[in-house]
CSV table of C-alpha atoms in Angstrom, one decimal:
chain,number,residue,atom,x,y,z
A,940,MET,CA,33.8,-32.5,-14.6
A,941,PHE,CA,30.8,-31.6,-12.5
A,942,ASN,CA,28.7,-34.2,-14.3
A,943,ASN,CA,30.6,-37.0,-12.6
A,944,TYR,CA,28.3,-36.3,-9.7
A,945,GLY,CA,25.2,-36.8,-11.7
A,946,ALA,CA,21.9,-35.0,-11.5
A,947,SER,CA,20.8,-36.5,-8.3
A,948,TYR,CA,23.8,-35.2,-6.3
A,949,GLN,CA,23.0,-31.7,-7.6
A,950,GLU,CA,19.4,-32.1,-6.6
A,951,GLN,CA,20.3,-33.3,-3.1
A,952,ARG,CA,22.7,-30.5,-2.7
A,953,MET,CA,20.2,-28.0,-3.9
A,954,GLN,CA,17.6,-29.4,-1.5
A,955,GLN,CA,20.1,-29.1,1.3
A,956,LEU,CA,20.9,-25.5,0.4
A,957,MET,CA,17.3,-24.6,0.2
A,958,GLU,CA,16.6,-26.1,3.7
A,959,GLN,CA,19.5,-24.2,5.2
A,960,LYS,CA,18.4,-21.1,3.5
A,961,GLN,CA,14.8,-21.4,4.8
A,962,MET,CA,16.2,-21.8,8.3
A,963,ARG,CA,18.3,-18.7,7.9
A,964,ASP,CA,15.5,-16.7,6.4
A,965,PHE,CA,13.1,-17.8,9.2
A,966,MET,CA,15.7,-16.8,11.9
A,967,ARG,CA,16.2,-13.4,10.2
A,968,MET,CA,12.5,-12.8,10.0
A,969,TYR,CA,12.1,-13.8,13.7
A,970,THR,CA,14.9,-11.5,14.9
A,971,THR,CA,13.6,-8.6,12.8
A,972,LEU,CA,10.1,-9.1,14.2
A,973,VAL,CA,11.3,-9.1,17.8
A,974,ALA,CA,13.4,-5.9,17.3
A,975,ARG,CA,10.5,-4.2,15.5
A,976,CYS,CA,7.9,-5.0,18.2
A,977,PHE,CA,10.3,-4.0,20.9
A,978,ASP,CA,11.0,-0.7,19.2
A,979,ASP,CA,7.4,0.0,18.5
A,980,CYS,CA,5.9,-1.1,21.8
A,981,VAL,CA,8.4,-0.7,24.6
A,982,SER,CA,9.3,2.6,26.1
A,983,ASP,CA,8.6,2.3,29.9
A,984,PHE,CA,11.7,1.5,31.9
A,985,THR,CA,10.3,2.1,35.4
A,986,SER,CA,10.1,-1.6,35.6
A,987,ASN,CA,11.9,-4.6,34.2
A,988,THR,CA,8.8,-6.5,33.2
A,989,LEU,CA,6.4,-5.6,30.4
A,990,ASN,CA,3.3,-3.8,31.5
A,991,ASP,CA,-0.1,-4.7,30.2
A,992,ARG,CA,-0.1,-2.1,27.4
A,993,GLU,CA,3.3,-3.3,26.2
A,994,LEU,CA,2.2,-6.9,26.3
A,995,THR,CA,-1.0,-6.3,24.3
A,996,CYS,CA,1.0,-4.1,21.9
A,997,THR,CA,3.6,-6.9,21.4
A,998,ASN,CA,0.9,-9.5,20.7
A,999,ARG,CA,-0.8,-7.3,18.2
A,1000,CYS,CA,2.5,-6.3,16.6
A,1001,THR,CA,3.4,-9.9,16.1
A,1002,LEU,CA,0.1,-10.8,14.5
A,1003,LYS,CA,-0.2,-7.7,12.4
A,1004,ASN,CA,3.3,-8.0,11.0
A,1005,MET,CA,2.8,-11.7,10.2
A,1006,LYS,CA,-0.3,-10.7,8.2
A,1007,LEU,CA,1.5,-7.9,6.5
A,1008,ASN,CA,4.3,-10.3,5.6
A,1009,GLU,CA,1.8,-12.7,4.1
A,1010,ARG,CA,0.2,-10.0,2.1
A,1011,ILE,CA,3.4,-8.6,0.8
A,1012,GLY,CA,4.4,-12.2,0.0
A,1013,GLN,CA,1.4,-12.7,-2.2
A,1014,ARG,CA,1.9,-9.4,-4.1
A,1015,PHE,CA,5.6,-10.1,-4.4
A,1016,ALA,CA,5.0,-13.5,-6.0
A,1017,GLU,CA,2.6,-11.9,-8.5
A,1018,GLU,CA,5.0,-9.0,-9.4
A,1019,SER,CA,8.0,-11.3,-9.6
A,1020,ALA,CA,6.1,-13.5,-12.1
A,1021,LYS,CA,5.2,-10.4,-14.2
A,1022,LEU,CA,8.8,-9.3,-14.1
A,1023,MET,CA,10.1,-12.7,-15.3
A,1024,GLU,CA,7.5,-12.8,-18.0
A,1025,ASP,CA,8.6,-9.3,-19.2
A,1026,GLN,CA,12.3,-10.4,-19.2
A,1027,ALA,CA,11.5,-13.5,-21.1
A,1028,LYS,CA,9.6,-11.5,-23.8
A,1029,MET,CA,12.5,-9.1,-24.1
A,1030,ALA,CA,15.0,-11.9,-24.5
A,1031,GLN,CA,13.0,-13.2,-27.6
B,616,LEU,CA,24.5,-24.2,-8.5
B,617,ALA,CA,26.3,-21.2,-7.2
B,618,ALA,CA,24.5,-18.9,-9.6
B,619,ALA,CA,21.1,-20.3,-8.6
B,620,GLU,CA,22.0,-19.8,-4.9
B,621,GLN,CA,23.1,-16.2,-5.6
B,622,GLU,CA,19.9,-15.5,-7.4
B,623,MET,CA,17.9,-16.9,-4.5
B,624,GLU,CA,19.8,-14.7,-2.1
B,625,MET,CA,19.0,-11.7,-4.2
B,626,VAL,CA,15.3,-12.5,-4.2
B,627,THR,CA,15.3,-12.9,-0.4
B,628,ASP,CA,17.2,-9.7,0.0
B,629,MET,CA,14.7,-7.9,-2.2
B,630,PHE,CA,11.8,-9.3,-0.2
B,631,ALA,CA,13.3,-8.3,3.1
B,632,ARG,CA,13.8,-4.7,1.8
B,633,ILE,CA,10.3,-4.5,0.5
B,634,ASN,CA,9.0,-5.8,3.8
B,635,ASP,CA,10.9,-3.3,5.8
B,636,LEU,CA,10.1,-0.3,3.6
B,637,CYS,CA,6.4,-1.1,3.2
B,638,TYR,CA,6.1,-1.7,6.9
B,639,LYS,CA,7.5,1.8,7.5
B,640,LYS,CA,5.3,3.4,4.9
B,641,CYS,CA,2.1,1.6,5.5
B,642,LEU,CA,1.8,0.5,9.2
B,643,LEU,CA,1.3,4.0,10.6
B,644,GLN,CA,-1.0,3.3,13.5
B,645,ARG,CA,0.7,0.7,15.6
B,646,TYR,CA,-1.1,-1.2,17.0
B,647,ASN,CA,-4.8,-0.7,17.7
B,648,ASP,CA,-5.7,-4.1,16.5
B,649,GLU,CA,-4.2,-7.4,15.4
B,650,GLU,CA,-5.8,-7.4,11.9
B,651,LEU,CA,-4.5,-5.4,9.0
B,652,THR,CA,-6.9,-2.5,8.3
B,653,LYS,CA,-8.3,-2.1,4.9
B,654,ALA,CA,-6.1,1.0,4.4
B,655,GLU,CA,-3.0,-0.9,5.4
B,656,SER,CA,-3.8,-3.8,3.1
B,657,VAL,CA,-4.3,-1.6,0.1
B,658,CYS,CA,-1.2,0.4,1.0
B,659,ALA,CA,0.8,-2.8,1.1
B,660,ASP,CA,-0.5,-3.9,-2.3
B,661,ARG,CA,0.4,-0.6,-3.9
B,662,CYS,CA,3.7,-0.4,-2.1
B,663,VAL,CA,4.9,-3.7,-3.6
B,664,ALA,CA,3.6,-2.7,-7.0
B,665,LYS,CA,5.4,0.6,-6.9
B,666,TYR,CA,8.6,-0.9,-5.6
B,667,PHE,CA,8.8,-3.2,-8.6
B,668,GLN,CA,8.0,-0.3,-10.9
B,669,VAL,CA,10.9,1.6,-9.4
B,670,ASN,CA,13.0,-1.5,-9.9
B,671,ARG,CA,12.2,-1.5,-13.6
B,672,GLU,CA,12.7,2.3,-14.1
B,673,VAL,CA,16.1,2.1,-12.4
B,674,SER,CA,17.1,-0.9,-14.4
B,675,ASP,CA,16.2,0.7,-17.7
B,676,LYS,CA,17.9,4.0,-16.9
B,677,LEU,CA,21.0,2.3,-15.6
B,678,ALA,CA,21.2,0.2,-18.8
B,679,LYS,CA,20.8,3.2,-21.0
B,680,TYR,CA,23.3,5.2,-19.1
B,681,SER,CA,25.9,2.4,-19.2
B,682,GLN,CA,25.4,2.0,-22.9
B,683,ALA,CA,25.7,5.7,-23.6
B,684,ASN,CA,28.9,5.9,-21.6
B,685,GLN,CA,30.8,3.2,-23.6
């Protein structure tokens, strides 16, 4: 019954889902990062604006976490590939 | 389609967990610098590797346990 739609509909739908998912993932990463850097950098509430130390910390935090995210991403891809390879071998 | 979507969600979830855990375990000095130190980089590599190893161990044990209890 699903085949009435044909492969191209499924492809399109998949594409759409992937885009929506990427948006969601990006938003999640962004909000996590903000919370993380706030938690790690901000503790002075004698003022309602960030002081110099907090500003510098926030900048470094953002960059550092982005780099960590990249590094983890690379290792994650490698390990995932290994895992799938092992699973494929076991299925044989 | 639904199965593929679910699998993607699982992968994203796993990645988010690894990110959070390895951040907590590896970024100890926050934040003298905007680059990852060598120690932090190596820690991240090992953190990811160990996480996957734990994943395998847990999967294996869980499978054996489930089999034995049927």
